[in-house]
Amino acid sequence: MISDVQYDAPGRDDCSNRSLNREWVEITNTSRRAVDLDGYTLSDEDGHTYTFGDLWLGGRDTVRVHTGVGRDTDTDVYQDRRNYIWDNDEDTATLYNDRGRYVDDESWGRYHRHGEGHGHQRDGGWYGHRGDHRR
């Protein structure tokens, strides 16, 4: 599931790699079994899509997907982009499995869905989050 989103990088939005990497989405495996994320995708409302490579996410583990450039590890992966992806005022991060099936999403701004669940945002605000429901 999408467990947290930092869509507005702290500090000045200067498109530096440091600033880009302060924009991220966390994916958490809520099961006890490891999950192979190879082929899973994470996308925004504008169609920017990141496809996971060979990465196993252990049971109850979390991986942070950064926007900028970096060296992938078991806990942090990088989209290797030179521009921000997540809109500060409104957007939706959507996770699909390797067969293109909906897994989870997290929305903020006008896209957030009142009464559809218990999603959260980094500042503690509660936003629409469909959890494990399927489209």
N, CA, C and O atoms as a DFTB+ gen file, in Angstrom:
540 C
 N C O
     1  1       0.830      -1.183       0.000
     2  2       0.000       0.000       0.000
     3  2       0.874       1.245       0.000
     4  3       2.045       1.198       0.375
     5  1       0.283       2.366      -0.430
     6  2       0.966       3.648      -0.326
     7  2       0.784       4.111       1.113
     8  3      -0.334       4.403       1.539
     9  1       1.876       4.179       1.856
    10  2       1.783       4.474       3.277
    11  2       2.058       5.927       3.627
    12  3       1.653       6.381       4.697
    13  1       2.732       6.668       2.758
    14  2       3.005       8.078       3.030
    15  2       3.448       8.753       1.745
    16  3       3.998       8.115       0.847
    17  1       3.197      10.068       1.672
    18  2       3.596      10.854       0.511
    19  2       4.169      12.184       0.985
    20  3       3.557      12.879       1.796
    21  1       5.336      12.529       0.479
    22  2       5.924      13.857       0.676
    23  2       5.900      14.516      -0.691
    24  3       6.882      14.456      -1.432
    25  1       4.768      15.152      -1.031
    26  2       4.596      15.697      -2.380
    27  2       5.158      17.101      -2.520
    28  3       5.380      17.554      -3.642
    29  1       5.394      17.801      -1.429
    30  2       5.937      19.154      -1.468
    31  2       7.290      19.117      -0.767
    32  3       7.365      19.131       0.462
    33  1       8.349      19.070      -1.554
    34  2       9.692      18.979      -0.987
    35  2       9.935      20.154      -0.039
    36  3       9.689      21.304      -0.402
    37  1      10.417      19.869       1.175
    38  2      10.714      20.958       2.112
    39  2      11.770      21.895       1.540
    40  3      12.667      21.466       0.813
    41  1      11.658      23.162       1.870
    42  2      12.620      24.149       1.383
    43  2      12.208      24.724       0.043
    44  3      11.064      24.591      -0.391
    45  1      13.179      25.371      -0.604
    46  2      12.935      26.024      -1.884
    47  2      12.849      25.003      -3.015
    48  3      13.675      24.093      -3.092
    49  1      11.867      25.146      -3.882
    50  2      11.750      24.282      -5.065
    51  2      12.692      24.797      -6.147
    52  3      12.285      25.564      -7.020
    53  1      13.950      24.371      -6.084
    54  2      14.956      24.865      -7.019
    55  2      15.378      23.813      -8.044
    56  3      16.321      24.033      -8.803
    57  1      14.683      22.669      -8.071
    58  2      14.960      21.567      -8.998
    59  2      16.346      20.962      -8.812
    60  3      16.828      20.242      -9.687
    61  1      16.991      21.244      -7.686
    62  2      18.258      20.565      -7.406
    63  2      17.944      19.106      -7.102
    64  3      16.827      18.781      -6.701
    65  1      18.917      18.233      -7.289
    66  2      18.698      16.821      -7.018
    67  2      18.329      16.602      -5.549
    68  3      17.499      15.751      -5.229
    69  1      18.942      17.363      -4.679
    70  2      18.616      17.266      -3.246
    71  2      17.148      17.578      -3.003
    72  3      16.474      16.856      -2.268
    73  1      16.647      18.648      -3.613
    74  2      15.243      19.023      -3.470
    75  2      14.325      17.978      -4.107
    76  3      13.300      17.617      -3.529
    77  1      14.691      17.496      -5.290
    78  2      13.885      16.479      -5.967
    79  2      13.763      15.213      -5.131
    80  3      12.707      14.581      -5.112
    81  1      14.833      14.842      -4.442
    82  2      14.805      13.623      -3.635
    83  2      14.092      13.801      -2.304
    84  3      13.862      12.827      -1.587
    85  1      13.741      15.033      -1.970
    86  2      12.913      15.275      -0.783
    87  2      11.429      15.156      -1.117
    88  3      10.577      15.316      -0.244
    89  1      11.129      14.878      -2.362
    90  2       9.771      14.558      -2.823
    91  2       9.748      13.046      -3.001
    92  3      10.551      12.504      -3.761
    93  1       8.833      12.350      -2.307
    94  2       8.842      10.889      -2.346
    95  2       7.472      10.303      -2.013
    96  3       6.577      10.981      -1.508
    97  1       7.352       9.009      -2.320
    98  2       6.176       8.208      -1.971
    99  2       6.701       6.953      -1.304
   100  3       7.654       6.339      -1.784
   101  1       6.078       6.567      -0.188
   102  2       6.466       5.331       0.480
   103  2       5.465       4.230       0.174
   104  3       4.253       4.437       0.216
   105  1       5.999       3.053      -0.135
   106  2       5.212       1.857      -0.395
   107  2       5.530       0.872       0.726
   108  3       6.695       0.560       0.973
   109  1       4.485       0.381       1.409
   110  2       4.673      -0.565       2.506
   111  2       3.989      -1.877       2.183
   112  3       2.844      -1.902       1.732
   113  1       4.701      -2.965       2.417
   114  2       4.143      -4.303       2.288
   115  2       3.483      -4.626       3.634
   116  3       4.181      -4.836       4.626
   117  1       2.178      -4.667       3.675
   118  2       1.456      -4.897       4.934
   119  2       1.306      -6.379       5.270
   120  3       0.791      -6.727       6.332
   121  1       1.751      -7.243       4.373
   122  2       1.659      -8.675       4.644
   123  2       2.932      -9.165       5.334
   124  3       3.891      -8.413       5.505
   125  1       2.922     -10.422       5.719
   126  2       4.099     -11.022       6.350
   127  2       5.068     -11.619       5.327
   128  3       6.228     -11.889       5.638
   129  1       4.573     -11.818       4.107
   130  2       5.390     -12.421       3.051
   131  2       6.026     -11.355       2.175
   132  3       5.455     -10.286       1.962
   133  1       7.208     -11.656       1.672
   134  2       7.882     -10.750       0.747
   135  2       7.096     -10.657      -0.557
   136  3       6.441     -11.613      -0.974
   137  1       7.172      -9.495      -1.189
   138  2       6.486      -9.250      -2.460
   139  2       7.527      -8.797      -3.479
   140  3       8.368      -7.948      -3.182
   141  1       7.467      -9.367      -4.677
   142  2       8.344      -8.972      -5.766
   143  2       7.700      -7.785      -6.478
   144  3       6.663      -7.942      -7.123
   145  1       8.299      -6.601      -6.368
   146  2       7.738      -5.389      -6.976
   147  2       8.139      -5.208      -8.441
   148  3       7.734      -4.228      -9.066
   149  1       8.916      -6.119      -8.993
   150  2       9.346      -6.013     -10.385
   151  2       8.125      -5.882     -11.301
   152  3       7.264      -6.762     -11.332
   153  1       8.062      -4.774     -12.044
   154  2       6.953      -4.540     -12.962
   155  2       5.809      -3.748     -12.362
   156  3       4.922      -3.319     -13.101
   157  1       5.788      -3.532     -11.048
   158  2       4.776      -2.663     -10.436
   159  2       5.019      -1.239     -10.926
   160  3       6.151      -0.881     -11.251
   161  1       3.969      -0.429     -10.980
   162  2       4.120       0.954     -11.414
   163  2       3.501       1.910     -10.401
   164  3       2.548       1.573      -9.699
   165  1       4.066       3.099     -10.345
   166  2       3.576       4.194      -9.519
   167  2       3.398       5.376     -10.451
   168  3       4.340       5.771     -11.137
   169  1       2.194       5.951     -10.486
   170  2       1.951       7.035     -11.433
   171  2       1.190       8.178     -10.786
   172  3       0.580       8.022      -9.728
   173  1       1.239       9.347     -11.452
   174  2       0.515      10.525     -10.994
   175  2      -0.642      10.811     -11.944
   176  3      -0.848      10.082     -12.914
   177  1      -1.392      11.864     -11.669
   178  2      -2.552      12.226     -12.502
   179  2      -2.164      12.657     -13.911
   180  3      -2.981      12.566     -14.827
   181  1      -0.926      13.127     -14.101
   182  2      -0.475      13.584     -15.416
   183  2       0.103      12.464     -16.271
   184  3       0.512      12.698     -17.408
   185  1       0.139      11.245     -15.730
   186  2       0.622      10.114     -16.502
   187  2       2.103       9.813     -16.356
   188  3       2.616       8.910     -17.016
   189  1       2.810      10.566     -15.489
   190  2       4.206      10.210     -15.208
   191  2       4.196       8.864     -14.503
   192  3       3.469       8.682     -13.527
   193  1       4.983       7.931     -14.980
   194  2       4.965       6.578     -14.427
   195  2       6.370       6.095     -14.117
   196  3       7.286       6.229     -14.928
   197  1       6.519       5.536     -12.938
   198  2       7.762       4.893     -12.533
   199  2       7.491       3.399     -12.475
   200  3       6.508       2.969     -11.871
   201  1       8.350       2.607     -13.096
   202  2       8.217       1.152     -13.069
   203  2       9.330       0.570     -12.203
   204  3      10.512       0.818     -12.441
   205  1       8.937      -0.205     -11.198
   206  2       9.906      -0.838     -10.314
   207  2      10.698      -1.886     -11.072
   208  3      10.159      -2.610     -11.909
   209  1      11.979      -1.956     -10.766
   210  2      12.841      -3.005     -11.293
   211  2      12.856      -4.177     -10.328
   212  3      11.905      -4.392      -9.577
   213  1      13.919      -4.914     -10.357
   214  2      14.069      -6.104      -9.520
   215  2      14.206      -5.699      -8.055
   216  3      15.299      -5.364      -7.600
   217  1      13.097      -5.730      -7.317
   218  2      13.096      -5.349      -5.909
   219  2      12.101      -6.209      -5.146
   220  3      10.910      -6.230      -5.456
   221  1      12.601      -6.910      -4.158
   222  2      11.743      -7.672      -3.254
   223  2      11.526      -6.833      -2.015
   224  3      12.484      -6.359      -1.404
   225  1      10.267      -6.646      -1.639
   226  2       9.916      -5.890      -0.436
   227  2       9.483      -6.890       0.623
   228  3       8.447      -7.544       0.499
   229  1      10.300      -6.997       1.670
   230  2      10.030      -7.963       2.730
   231  2       8.727      -7.685       3.453
   232  3       8.169      -6.592       3.357
   233  1       8.250      -8.681       4.174
   234  2       7.039      -8.527       4.957
   235  2       7.156      -7.377       5.941
   236  3       8.129      -7.284       6.690
   237  1       6.157      -6.502       5.935
   238  2       6.083      -5.326       6.821
   239  2       7.163      -4.279       6.523
   240  3       7.344      -3.349       7.308
   241  1       7.880      -4.413       5.405
   242  2       8.930      -3.453       5.047
   243  2       8.373      -2.321       4.190
   244  3       7.285      -2.421       3.624
   245  1       9.147      -1.244       4.112
   246  2       8.762      -0.056       3.351
   247  2       9.903       0.347       2.434
   248  3      11.074       0.247       2.800
   249  1       9.551       0.806       1.233
   250  2      10.526       1.384       0.317
   251  2      10.056       2.801      -0.011
   252  3       8.864       3.048      -0.192
   253  1      11.010       3.720      -0.083
   254  2      10.713       5.117      -0.416
   255  2      11.128       5.368      -1.859
   256  3      12.274       5.117      -2.232
   257  1      10.201       5.861      -2.666
   258  2      10.435       6.146      -4.083
   259  2      10.677       7.647      -4.226
   260  3       9.742       8.443      -4.140
   261  1      11.937       8.028      -4.445
   262  2      12.327       9.426      -4.586
   263  2      12.189       9.859      -6.039
   264  3      12.290       9.038      -6.950
   265  1      11.961      11.137      -6.250
   266  2      11.799      11.663      -7.601
   267  2      13.134      11.823      -8.330
   268  3      13.220      11.536      -9.524
   269  1      14.158      12.269      -7.639
   270  2      15.429      12.599      -8.277
   271  2      16.311      11.412      -8.608
   272  3      15.856      10.271      -8.702
   273  1      17.594      11.719      -8.782
   274  2      18.596      10.735      -9.173
   275  2      19.293      10.193      -7.925
   276  3      19.585      10.941      -6.992
   277  1      19.553       8.897      -7.919
   278  2      20.263       8.291      -6.807
   279  2      20.566       6.835      -7.085
   280  3      20.235       6.306      -8.145
   281  1      21.198       6.198      -6.121
   282  2      21.548       4.780      -6.229
   283  2      20.512       3.968      -5.460
   284  3      20.341       4.151      -4.255
   285  1      19.818       3.069      -6.163
   286  2      18.769       2.259      -5.546
   287  2      19.333       1.342      -4.465
   288  3      20.416       0.776      -4.612
   289  1      18.572       1.207      -3.373
   290  2      18.894       0.275      -2.295
   291  2      17.615      -0.503      -1.967
   292  3      16.602      -0.350      -2.650
   293  1      17.662      -1.322      -0.942
   294  2      16.469      -2.059      -0.523
   295  2      15.412      -1.153       0.095
   296  3      14.239      -1.521       0.139
   297  1      15.807       0.028       0.574
   298  2      14.865       0.923       1.262
   299  2      14.571       2.211       0.506
   300  3      13.614       2.911       0.835
   301  1      15.375       2.535      -0.498
   302  2      15.192       3.767      -1.272
   303  2      15.460       3.489      -2.741
   304  3      16.494       2.924      -3.099
   305  1      14.516       3.891      -3.592
   306  2      14.709       3.795      -5.037
   307  2      14.476       5.177      -5.634
   308  3      13.832       6.029      -5.021
   309  1      15.005       5.391      -6.835
   310  2      15.011       6.712      -7.439
   311  2      14.443       6.657      -8.850
   312  3      14.759       5.760      -9.631
   313  1      13.588       7.645      -9.164
   314  2      12.988       7.708     -10.488
   315  2      13.947       8.295     -11.521
   316  3      13.704       8.188     -12.723
   317  1      15.029       8.912     -11.060
   318  2      16.044       9.519     -11.928
   319  2      15.464      10.607     -12.823
   320  3      15.807      10.707     -14.001
   321  1      14.587      11.415     -12.252
   322  2      13.977      12.535     -12.992
   323  2      14.683      13.836     -12.645
   324  3      15.321      13.962     -11.600
   325  1      14.554      14.794     -13.543
   326  2      15.172      16.105     -13.360
   327  2      14.139      17.190     -13.040
   328  3      14.490      18.360     -12.887
   329  1      12.865      16.797     -12.940
   330  2      11.785      17.729     -12.598
   331  2      10.859      17.078     -11.584
   332  3      10.799      15.853     -11.471
   333  1      10.139      17.918     -10.850
   334  2       9.193      17.421      -9.854
   335  2       8.058      16.661     -10.540
   336  3       7.678      16.980     -11.667
   337  1       7.528      15.665      -9.858
   338  2       6.428      14.859     -10.382
   339  2       5.119      15.211      -9.676
   340  3       4.108      15.490     -10.321
   341  1       5.151      15.193      -8.369
   342  2       3.924      15.333      -7.569
   343  2       3.541      16.796      -7.432
   344  3       4.321      17.608      -6.933
   345  1       2.317      17.134      -7.884
   346  2       1.825      18.502      -7.794
   347  2       1.552      18.851      -6.337
   348  3       0.950      18.063      -5.607
   349  1       1.994      20.035      -5.913
   350  2       1.830      20.443      -4.522
   351  2       0.376      20.720      -4.144
   352  3      -0.032      20.467      -3.010
   353  1      -0.399      21.235      -5.083
   354  2      -1.770      21.630      -4.734
   355  2      -2.786      20.501      -4.847
   356  3      -3.751      20.469      -4.084
   357  1      -2.591      19.573      -5.783
   358  2      -3.531      18.458      -5.946
   359  2      -2.944      17.410      -6.869
   360  3      -2.355      17.732      -7.901
   361  1      -3.108      16.165      -6.491
   362  2      -2.615      15.067      -7.309
   363  2      -3.053      13.755      -6.670
   364  3      -3.613      13.736      -5.574
   365  1      -2.787      12.665      -7.374
   366  2      -3.042      11.325      -6.858
   367  2      -1.883      10.431      -7.253
   368  3      -1.498      10.372      -8.421
   369  1      -1.330       9.737      -6.272
   370  2      -0.316       8.711      -6.523
   371  2      -1.058       7.380      -6.571
   372  3      -1.804       7.052      -5.649
   373  1      -0.859       6.612      -7.638
   374  2      -1.555       5.334      -7.797
   375  2      -0.543       4.226      -8.036
   376  3       0.374       4.360      -8.846
   377  1      -0.730       3.131      -7.313
   378  2       0.139       1.968      -7.415
   379  2      -0.617       0.839      -8.104
   380  3      -1.739       0.506      -7.721
   381  1       0.018       0.243      -9.140
   382  2      -0.532      -0.902      -9.865
   383  2       0.445      -2.058      -9.765
   384  3       1.655      -1.853      -9.675
   385  1      -0.087      -3.282      -9.783
   386  2       0.812      -4.443      -9.731
   387  2       1.396      -4.720     -11.116
   388  3       1.152      -3.965     -12.056
   389  1       2.157      -5.787     -11.239
   390  2       2.846      -6.108     -12.490
   391  2       1.907      -6.558     -13.603
   392  3       2.343      -6.726     -14.742
   393  1       0.634      -6.756     -13.296
   394  2      -0.367      -7.089     -14.314
   395  2      -1.276      -5.907     -14.615
   396  3      -2.279      -6.050     -15.315
   397  1      -0.919      -4.721     -14.079
   398  2      -1.689      -3.515     -14.328
   399  2      -2.943      -3.393     -13.480
   400  3      -3.803      -2.558     -13.757
   401  1      -3.052      -4.212     -12.458
   402  2      -4.226      -4.147     -11.575
   403  2      -3.989      -3.158     -10.452
   404  3      -2.900      -3.081      -9.883
   405  1      -5.035      -2.403     -10.146
   406  2      -4.994      -1.403      -9.083
   407  2      -4.634      -2.045      -7.747
   408  3      -5.175      -3.092      -7.392
   409  1      -3.718      -1.413      -7.005
   410  2      -3.339      -1.866      -5.673
   411  2      -3.774      -0.845      -4.633
   412  3      -4.414      -1.207      -3.646
   413  1      -3.435       0.442      -4.838
   414  2      -3.718       1.465      -3.842
   415  2      -3.522       2.845      -4.455
   416  3      -2.909       2.989      -5.513
   417  1      -4.053       3.859      -3.774
   418  2      -3.772       5.239      -4.175
   419  2      -3.807       6.152      -2.960
   420  3      -4.309       5.795      -1.894
   421  1      -3.262       7.330      -3.159
   422  2      -3.248       8.387      -2.135
   423  2      -3.452       9.700      -2.863
   424  3      -2.753       9.996      -3.833
   425  1      -4.415      10.493      -2.392
   426  2      -4.761      11.749      -3.054
   427  2      -4.652      12.917      -2.090
   428  3      -4.741      12.750      -0.874
   429  1      -4.455      14.109      -2.657
   430  2      -4.463      15.336      -1.860
   431  2      -5.028      16.450      -2.721
   432  3      -5.127      16.313      -3.941
   433  1      -5.400      17.564      -2.079
   434  2      -6.013      18.685      -2.789
   435  2      -7.420      18.342      -3.222
   436  3      -8.112      17.585      -2.541
   437  1      -7.854      18.889      -4.348
   438  2      -9.232      18.654      -4.795
   439  2      -9.475      17.209      -5.190
   440  3     -10.622      16.772      -5.278
   441  1      -8.385      16.451      -5.432
   442  2      -8.532      15.048      -5.797
   443  2      -8.868      14.156      -4.610
   444  3      -9.301      13.018      -4.789
   445  1      -8.667      14.676      -3.375
   446  2      -8.910      13.772      -2.252
   447  2     -10.385      13.426      -2.178
   448  3     -11.254      14.231      -2.512
   449  1     -10.637      12.226      -1.740
   450  2     -11.985      11.671      -1.773
   451  2     -12.541      11.580      -0.363
   452  3     -12.118      10.732       0.422
   453  1     -13.486      12.450      -0.039
   454  2     -14.092      12.444       1.285
   455  2     -14.836      11.146       1.537
   456  3     -15.571      10.659       0.677
   457  1     -14.639      10.591       2.725
   458  2     -15.430       9.447       3.147
   459  2     -15.076       8.126       2.509
   460  3     -15.832       7.165       2.657
   461  1     -13.949       8.029       1.796
   462  2     -13.612       6.761       1.145
   463  2     -12.546       5.982       1.871
   464  3     -12.007       5.023       1.318
   465  1     -12.227       6.356       3.079
   466  2     -11.240       5.558       3.777
   467  2     -10.470       6.345       4.794
   468  3     -10.989       7.275       5.412
   469  1      -9.218       5.963       4.964
   470  2      -8.428       6.505       6.059
   471  2      -7.020       6.891       5.642
   472  3      -6.080       6.694       6.412
   473  1      -6.855       7.423       4.470
   474  2      -5.519       7.800       4.020
   475  2      -4.959       8.941       4.845
   476  3      -5.692       9.630       5.554
   477  1      -3.664       9.134       4.748
   478  2      -3.037      10.204       5.489
   479  2      -1.976      10.888       4.655
   480  3      -1.485      10.364       3.655
   481  1      -1.655      12.057       5.104
   482  2      -0.655      12.872       4.459
   483  2       0.402      13.182       5.501
   484  3       0.125      13.082       6.696
   485  1       1.585      13.549       5.093
   486  2       2.690      13.720       6.021
   487  2       2.421      14.710       7.137
   488  3       3.007      14.570       8.210
   489  1       1.565      15.704       6.942
   490  2       1.318      16.689       7.992
   491  2       0.209      16.257       8.942
   492  3      -0.220      17.034       9.795
   493  1      -0.255      15.015       8.797
   494  2      -1.260      14.491       9.716
   495  2      -2.682      14.645       9.231
   496  3      -3.594      14.099       9.851
   497  1      -2.913      15.377       8.133
   498  2      -4.267      15.521       7.609
   499  2      -4.765      14.203       7.046
   500  3      -3.975      13.419       6.520
   501  1      -6.032      13.952       7.144
   502  2      -6.606      12.696       6.651
   503  2      -7.259      12.935       5.313
   504  3      -8.066      13.851       5.159
   505  1      -6.909      12.110       4.346
   506  2      -7.405      12.254       2.988
   507  2      -7.930      10.934       2.478
   508  3      -7.691       9.887       3.079
   509  1      -8.647      10.981       1.366
   510  2      -9.208       9.778       0.781
   511  2      -8.133       8.775       0.417
   512  3      -7.086       9.118      -0.134
   513  1      -8.422       7.525       0.741
   514  2      -7.439       6.466       0.529
   515  2      -8.227       5.175       0.444
   516  3      -8.878       4.781       1.412
   517  1      -8.178       4.515      -0.692
   518  2      -9.041       3.352      -0.865
   519  2      -8.443       2.068      -0.318
   520  3      -9.070       1.012      -0.413
   521  1      -7.274       2.129       0.240
   522  2      -6.692       0.938       0.848
   523  2      -6.654      -0.242      -0.087
   524  3      -6.128      -0.139      -1.195
   525  1      -7.207      -1.372       0.342
   526  2      -7.133      -2.589      -0.441
   527  2      -8.315      -2.806      -1.373
   528  3      -8.427      -3.868      -1.985
   529  1      -9.191      -1.830      -1.492
   530  2     -10.337      -1.980      -2.382
   531  2      -9.869      -1.983      -3.830
   532  3      -8.885      -1.320      -4.160
   533  1     -10.534      -2.691      -4.668
   534  2     -10.177      -2.759      -6.090
   535  2     -11.129      -1.896      -6.903
   536  3     -12.299      -1.733      -6.554
   537  1     -10.607      -1.348      -7.990
   538  2     -11.445      -0.556      -8.885
   539  2     -12.290      -1.477      -9.708
   540  3     -13.077      -1.018     -10.536
